[in-house]
PDB file of C-alpha atoms in Angstrom:
ATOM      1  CA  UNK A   1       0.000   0.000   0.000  1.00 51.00           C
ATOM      2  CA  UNK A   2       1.180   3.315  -0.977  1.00 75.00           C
ATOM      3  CA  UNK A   3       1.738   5.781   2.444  1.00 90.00           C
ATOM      4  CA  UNK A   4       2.036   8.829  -0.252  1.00 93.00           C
ATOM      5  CA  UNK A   5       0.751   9.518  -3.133  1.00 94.00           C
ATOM      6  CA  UNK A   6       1.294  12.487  -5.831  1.00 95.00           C
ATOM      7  CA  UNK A   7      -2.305  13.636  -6.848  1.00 96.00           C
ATOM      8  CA  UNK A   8      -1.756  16.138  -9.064  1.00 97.00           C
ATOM      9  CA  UNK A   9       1.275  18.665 -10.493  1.00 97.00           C
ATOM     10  CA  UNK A  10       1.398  22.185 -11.787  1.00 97.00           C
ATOM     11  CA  UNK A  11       4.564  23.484 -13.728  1.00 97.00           C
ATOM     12  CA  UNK A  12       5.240  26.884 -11.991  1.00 97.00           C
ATOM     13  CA  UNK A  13       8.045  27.397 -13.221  1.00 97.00           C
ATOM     14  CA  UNK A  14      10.826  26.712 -16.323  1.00 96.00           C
ATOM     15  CA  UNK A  15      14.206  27.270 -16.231  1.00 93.00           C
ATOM     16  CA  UNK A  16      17.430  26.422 -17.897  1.00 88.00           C
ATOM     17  CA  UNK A  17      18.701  23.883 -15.656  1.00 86.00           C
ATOM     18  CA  UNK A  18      15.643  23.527 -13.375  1.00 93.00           C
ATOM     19  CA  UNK A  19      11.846  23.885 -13.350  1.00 96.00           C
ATOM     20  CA  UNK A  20       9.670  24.329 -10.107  1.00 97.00           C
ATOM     21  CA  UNK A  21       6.533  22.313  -9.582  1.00 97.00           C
ATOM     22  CA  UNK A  22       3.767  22.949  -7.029  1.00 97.00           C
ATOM     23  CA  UNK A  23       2.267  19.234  -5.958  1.00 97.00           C
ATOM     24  CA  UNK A  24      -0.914  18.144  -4.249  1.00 97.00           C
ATOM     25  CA  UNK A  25      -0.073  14.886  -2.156  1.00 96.00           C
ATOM     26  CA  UNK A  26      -2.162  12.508  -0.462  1.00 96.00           C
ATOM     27  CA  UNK A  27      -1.484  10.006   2.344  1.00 95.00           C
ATOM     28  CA  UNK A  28      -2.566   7.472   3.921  1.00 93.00           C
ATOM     29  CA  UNK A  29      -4.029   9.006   7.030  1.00 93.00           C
ATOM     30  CA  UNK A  30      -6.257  10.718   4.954  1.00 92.00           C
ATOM     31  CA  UNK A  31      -4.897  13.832   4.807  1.00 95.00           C
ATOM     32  CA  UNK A  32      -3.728  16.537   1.903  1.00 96.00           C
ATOM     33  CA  UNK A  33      -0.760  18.446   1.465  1.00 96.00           C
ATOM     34  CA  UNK A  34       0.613  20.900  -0.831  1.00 96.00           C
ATOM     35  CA  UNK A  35       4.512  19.960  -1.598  1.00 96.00           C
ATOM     36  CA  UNK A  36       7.191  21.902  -3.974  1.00 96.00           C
ATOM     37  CA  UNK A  37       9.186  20.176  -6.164  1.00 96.00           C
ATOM     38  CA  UNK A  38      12.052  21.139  -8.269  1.00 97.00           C
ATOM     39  CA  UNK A  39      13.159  18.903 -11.143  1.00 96.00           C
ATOM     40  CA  UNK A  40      16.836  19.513 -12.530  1.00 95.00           C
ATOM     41  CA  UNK A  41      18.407  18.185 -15.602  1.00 94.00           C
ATOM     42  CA  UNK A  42      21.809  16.448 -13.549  1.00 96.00           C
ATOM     43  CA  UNK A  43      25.229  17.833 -12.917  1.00 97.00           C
ATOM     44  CA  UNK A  44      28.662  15.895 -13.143  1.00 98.00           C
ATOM     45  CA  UNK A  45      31.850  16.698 -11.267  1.00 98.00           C
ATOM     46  CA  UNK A  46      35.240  15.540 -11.382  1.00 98.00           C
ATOM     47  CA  UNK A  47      38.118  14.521  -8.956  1.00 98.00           C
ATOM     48  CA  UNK A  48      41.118  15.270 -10.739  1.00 98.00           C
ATOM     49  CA  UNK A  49      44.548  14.066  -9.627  1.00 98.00           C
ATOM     50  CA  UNK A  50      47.448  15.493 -10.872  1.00 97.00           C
ATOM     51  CA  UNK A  51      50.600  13.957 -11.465  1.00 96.00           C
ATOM     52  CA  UNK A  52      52.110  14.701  -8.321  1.00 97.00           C
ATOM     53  CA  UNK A  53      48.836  14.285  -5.924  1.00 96.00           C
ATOM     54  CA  UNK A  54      47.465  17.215  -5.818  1.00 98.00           C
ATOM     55  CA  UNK A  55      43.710  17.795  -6.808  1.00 98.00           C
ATOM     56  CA  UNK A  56      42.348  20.272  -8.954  1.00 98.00           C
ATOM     57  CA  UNK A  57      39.608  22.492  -7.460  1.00 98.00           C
ATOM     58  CA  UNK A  58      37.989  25.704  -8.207  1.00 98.00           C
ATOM     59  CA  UNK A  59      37.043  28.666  -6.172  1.00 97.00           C
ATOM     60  CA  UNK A  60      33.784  30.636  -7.573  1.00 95.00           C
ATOM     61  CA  UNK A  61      31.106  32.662  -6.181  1.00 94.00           C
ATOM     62  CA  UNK A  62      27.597  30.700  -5.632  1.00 93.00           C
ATOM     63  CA  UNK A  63      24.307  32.154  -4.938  1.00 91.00           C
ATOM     64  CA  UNK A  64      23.200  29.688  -2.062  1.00 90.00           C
ATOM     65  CA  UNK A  65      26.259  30.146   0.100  1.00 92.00           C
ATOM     66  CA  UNK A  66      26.079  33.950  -0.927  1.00 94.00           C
ATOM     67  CA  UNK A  67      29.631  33.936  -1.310  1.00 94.00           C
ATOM     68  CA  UNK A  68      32.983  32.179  -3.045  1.00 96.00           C
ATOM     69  CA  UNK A  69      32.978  28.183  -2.697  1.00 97.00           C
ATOM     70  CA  UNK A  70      36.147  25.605  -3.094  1.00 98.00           C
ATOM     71  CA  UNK A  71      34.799  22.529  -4.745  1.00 98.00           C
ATOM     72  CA  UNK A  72      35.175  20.010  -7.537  1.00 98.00           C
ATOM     73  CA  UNK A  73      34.619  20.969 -11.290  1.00 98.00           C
ATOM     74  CA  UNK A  74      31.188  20.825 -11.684  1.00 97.00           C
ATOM     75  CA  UNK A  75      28.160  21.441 -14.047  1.00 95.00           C
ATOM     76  CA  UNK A  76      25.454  20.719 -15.760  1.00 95.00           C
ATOM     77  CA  UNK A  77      24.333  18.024 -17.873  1.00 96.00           C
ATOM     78  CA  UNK A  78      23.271  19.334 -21.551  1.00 94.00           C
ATOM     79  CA  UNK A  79      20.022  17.307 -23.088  1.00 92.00           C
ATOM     80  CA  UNK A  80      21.580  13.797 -24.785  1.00 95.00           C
ATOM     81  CA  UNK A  81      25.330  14.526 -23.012  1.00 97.00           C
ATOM     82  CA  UNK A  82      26.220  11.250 -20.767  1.00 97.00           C
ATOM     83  CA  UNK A  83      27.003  12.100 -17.534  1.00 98.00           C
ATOM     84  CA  UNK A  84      30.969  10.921 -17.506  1.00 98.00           C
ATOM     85  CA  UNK A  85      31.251  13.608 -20.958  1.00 97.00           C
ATOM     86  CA  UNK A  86      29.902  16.424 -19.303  1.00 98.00           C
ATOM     87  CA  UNK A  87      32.415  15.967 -16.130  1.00 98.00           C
ATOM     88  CA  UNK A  88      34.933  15.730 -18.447  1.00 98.00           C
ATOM     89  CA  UNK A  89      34.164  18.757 -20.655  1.00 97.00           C
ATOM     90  CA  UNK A  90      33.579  20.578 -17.512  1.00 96.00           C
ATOM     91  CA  UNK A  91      36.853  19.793 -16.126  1.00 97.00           C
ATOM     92  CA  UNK A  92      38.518  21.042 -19.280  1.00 97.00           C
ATOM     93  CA  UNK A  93      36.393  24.265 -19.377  1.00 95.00           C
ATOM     94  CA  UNK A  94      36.575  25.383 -15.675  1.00 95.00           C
ATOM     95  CA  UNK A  95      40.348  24.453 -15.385  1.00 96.00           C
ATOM     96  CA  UNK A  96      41.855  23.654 -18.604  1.00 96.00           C
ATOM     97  CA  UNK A  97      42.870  19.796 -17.138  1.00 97.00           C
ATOM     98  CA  UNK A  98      42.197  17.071 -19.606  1.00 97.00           C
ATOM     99  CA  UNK A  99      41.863  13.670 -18.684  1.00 95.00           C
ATOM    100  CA  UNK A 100      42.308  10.372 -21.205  1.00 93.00           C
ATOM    101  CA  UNK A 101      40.415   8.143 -19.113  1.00 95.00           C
ATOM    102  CA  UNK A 102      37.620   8.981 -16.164  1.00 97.00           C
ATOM    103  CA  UNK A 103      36.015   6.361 -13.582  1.00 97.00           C
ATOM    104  CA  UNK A 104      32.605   6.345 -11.917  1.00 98.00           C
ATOM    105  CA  UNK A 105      33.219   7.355  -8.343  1.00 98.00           C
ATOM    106  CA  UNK A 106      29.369   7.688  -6.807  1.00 97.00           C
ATOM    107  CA  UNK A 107      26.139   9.015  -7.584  1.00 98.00           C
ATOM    108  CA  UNK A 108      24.337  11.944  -5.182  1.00 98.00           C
ATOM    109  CA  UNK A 109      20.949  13.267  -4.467  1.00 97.00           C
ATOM    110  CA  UNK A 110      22.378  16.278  -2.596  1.00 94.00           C
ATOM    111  CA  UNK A 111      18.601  17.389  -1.620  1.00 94.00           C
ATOM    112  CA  UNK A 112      15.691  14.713  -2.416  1.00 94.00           C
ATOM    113  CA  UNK A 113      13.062  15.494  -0.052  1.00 93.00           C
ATOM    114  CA  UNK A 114      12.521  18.691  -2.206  1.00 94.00           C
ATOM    115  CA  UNK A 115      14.331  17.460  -5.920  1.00 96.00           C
ATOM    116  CA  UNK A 116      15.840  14.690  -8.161  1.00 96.00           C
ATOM    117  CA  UNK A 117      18.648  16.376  -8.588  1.00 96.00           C
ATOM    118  CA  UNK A 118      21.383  13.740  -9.403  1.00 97.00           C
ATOM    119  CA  UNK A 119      25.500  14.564  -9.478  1.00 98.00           C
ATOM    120  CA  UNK A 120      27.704  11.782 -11.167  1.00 98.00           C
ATOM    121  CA  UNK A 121      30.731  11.782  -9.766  1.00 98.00           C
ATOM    122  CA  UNK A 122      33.963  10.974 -11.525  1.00 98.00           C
ATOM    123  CA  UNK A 123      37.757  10.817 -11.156  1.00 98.00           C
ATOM    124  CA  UNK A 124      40.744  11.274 -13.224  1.00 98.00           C
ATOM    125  CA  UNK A 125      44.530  10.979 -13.785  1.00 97.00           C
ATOM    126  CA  UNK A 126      44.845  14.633 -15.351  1.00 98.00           C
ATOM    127  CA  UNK A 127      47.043  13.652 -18.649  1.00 96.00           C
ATOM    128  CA  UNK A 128      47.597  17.446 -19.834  1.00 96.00           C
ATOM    129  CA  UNK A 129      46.361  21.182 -20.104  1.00 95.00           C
ATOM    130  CA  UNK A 130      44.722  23.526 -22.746  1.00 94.00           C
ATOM    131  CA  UNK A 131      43.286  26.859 -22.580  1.00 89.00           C
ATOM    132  CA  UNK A 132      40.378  27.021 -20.258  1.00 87.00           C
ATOM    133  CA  UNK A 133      37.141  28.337 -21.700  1.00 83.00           C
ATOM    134  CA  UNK A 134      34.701  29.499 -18.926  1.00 78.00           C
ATOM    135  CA  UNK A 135      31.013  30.475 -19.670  1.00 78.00           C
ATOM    136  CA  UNK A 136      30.891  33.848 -19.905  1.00 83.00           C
ATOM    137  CA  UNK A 137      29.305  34.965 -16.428  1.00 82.00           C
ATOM    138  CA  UNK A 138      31.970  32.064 -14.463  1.00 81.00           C
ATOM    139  CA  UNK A 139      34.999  33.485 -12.721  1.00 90.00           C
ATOM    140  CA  UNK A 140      36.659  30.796 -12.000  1.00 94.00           C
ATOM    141  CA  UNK A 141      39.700  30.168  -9.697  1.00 95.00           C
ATOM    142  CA  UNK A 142      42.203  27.531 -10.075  1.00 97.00           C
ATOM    143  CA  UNK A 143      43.888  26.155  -6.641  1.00 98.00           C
ATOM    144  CA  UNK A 144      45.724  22.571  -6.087  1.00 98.00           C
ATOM    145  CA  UNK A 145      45.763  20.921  -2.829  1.00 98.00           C
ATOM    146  CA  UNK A 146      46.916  17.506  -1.649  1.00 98.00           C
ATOM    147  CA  UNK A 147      44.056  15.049  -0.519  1.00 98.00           C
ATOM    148  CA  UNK A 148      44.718  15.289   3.024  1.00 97.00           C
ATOM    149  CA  UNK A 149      44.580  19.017   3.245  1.00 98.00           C
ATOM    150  CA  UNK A 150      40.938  18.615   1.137  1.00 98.00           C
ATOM    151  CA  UNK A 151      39.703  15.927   3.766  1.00 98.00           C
ATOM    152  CA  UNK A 152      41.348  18.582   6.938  1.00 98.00           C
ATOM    153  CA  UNK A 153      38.784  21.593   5.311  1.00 98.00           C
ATOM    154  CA  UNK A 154      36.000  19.330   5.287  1.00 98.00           C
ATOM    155  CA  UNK A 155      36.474  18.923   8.490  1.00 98.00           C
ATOM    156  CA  UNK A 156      37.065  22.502   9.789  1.00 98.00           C
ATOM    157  CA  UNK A 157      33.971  23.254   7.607  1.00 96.00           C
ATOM    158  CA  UNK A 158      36.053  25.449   4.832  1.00 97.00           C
ATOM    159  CA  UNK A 159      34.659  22.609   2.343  1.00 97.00           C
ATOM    160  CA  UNK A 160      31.022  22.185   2.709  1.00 96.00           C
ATOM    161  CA  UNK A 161      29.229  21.662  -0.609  1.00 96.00           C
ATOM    162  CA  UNK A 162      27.734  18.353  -0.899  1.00 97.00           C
ATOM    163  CA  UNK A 163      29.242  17.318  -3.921  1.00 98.00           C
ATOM    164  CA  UNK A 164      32.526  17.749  -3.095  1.00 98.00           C
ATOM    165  CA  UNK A 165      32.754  16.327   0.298  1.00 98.00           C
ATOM    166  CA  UNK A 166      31.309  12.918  -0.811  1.00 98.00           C
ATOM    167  CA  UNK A 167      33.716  12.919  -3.826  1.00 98.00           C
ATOM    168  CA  UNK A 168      36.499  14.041  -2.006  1.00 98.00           C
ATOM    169  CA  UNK A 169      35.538  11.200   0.652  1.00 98.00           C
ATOM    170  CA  UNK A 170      34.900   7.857  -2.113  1.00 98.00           C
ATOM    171  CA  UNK A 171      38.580   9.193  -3.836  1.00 98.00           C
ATOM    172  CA  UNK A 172      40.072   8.801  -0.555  1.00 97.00           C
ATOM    173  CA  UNK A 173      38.344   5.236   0.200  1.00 97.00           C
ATOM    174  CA  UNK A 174      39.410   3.969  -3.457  1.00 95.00           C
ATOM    175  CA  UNK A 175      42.759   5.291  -2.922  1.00 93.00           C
ATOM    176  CA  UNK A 176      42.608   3.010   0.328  1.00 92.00           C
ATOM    177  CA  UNK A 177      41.368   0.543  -1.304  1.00 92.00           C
ATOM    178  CA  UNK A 178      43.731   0.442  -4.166  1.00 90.00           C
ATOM    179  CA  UNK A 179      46.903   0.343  -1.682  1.00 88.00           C
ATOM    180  CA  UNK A 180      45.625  -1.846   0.755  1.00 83.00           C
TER     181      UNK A 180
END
């Protein structure tokens, strides 16, 4: 028996990368509620190891922390791209890094009791450079830092966006697992 049940939803609102919902549940007590939901269209980010340890992040200015972030290369999935492409393309825009060959870390919901938003999560040996090419509104910076010192600013909360923590996190336990 079904404890909830979607009755009914109403596109509110369309954006690029997102579109809000308003939607009438029902439940098994009897009772009604009116729930928001937000449907996105995926994001992909990348762990990306350099030669001599060090990962690749980038610092840029989101709207929900209201400030500048460290995290991951990140972004959005265009319509038909496959998840592992677009962390790869997004790598090389953002930060210029190209990798040969990327590996399926983990998959996120960062936020499901209120969206589907899913984040592949990849990793890579970074096997050269080229000119980054950031969308026009991103201004992007471009630090290195060894994994310990990530895992140290999760922990002091410096590092706090989902997707980055729980990559940051699986590298280190495949890392473990790899020289165990």
């Amino acid at each position: 028996m079904e404890k909830i049940k979607r009755t009914e939803r109403t596109l509110a609102y369309k954006g690029a990368w997102i579109s809000f919902y308003k939607d009438k549940m029902s439940f098994a007590n009897g009772n009604t509620a009116d729930w928001d939901f937000i449907h996105h269209n995926g994001a992909a980010a990348m762990v990306a190891e350099e030669e001599d340890g060090r990962i690749v992040m980038i610092r840029q200015w989101r709207p929900g922390a209201d400030g500048e972030i460290l995290e991951l290369p990140a972004g959005g999935i265009n319509p038909g791209e496959e998840p592992m492409s677009a962390a790869v393309r997004e790598l090389r825009e953002e930060t210029g890094a190209l990798c040969e060959e990327a590996k399926s870390l983990l998959m996120i919901q960062p936020s499901p009791a209120y969206n589907d938003e899913k984040v592949s999560i990849f990793y890579c040996k970074v096997s050269g450079y080229s000119d980054i090419e950031p969308d026009e509104n991103e201004y992007i910076t471009i630090e290195r830092y060894t994994l310990d010192d990530l895992i140290a600013m999760i922990m002091t909360g410096t590092i706090s966006d989902s997707k980055t923590v729980a990559g940051l996190f699986a590298y280190r336990e495949l890392q473990k697992r790899e020289n165990a």
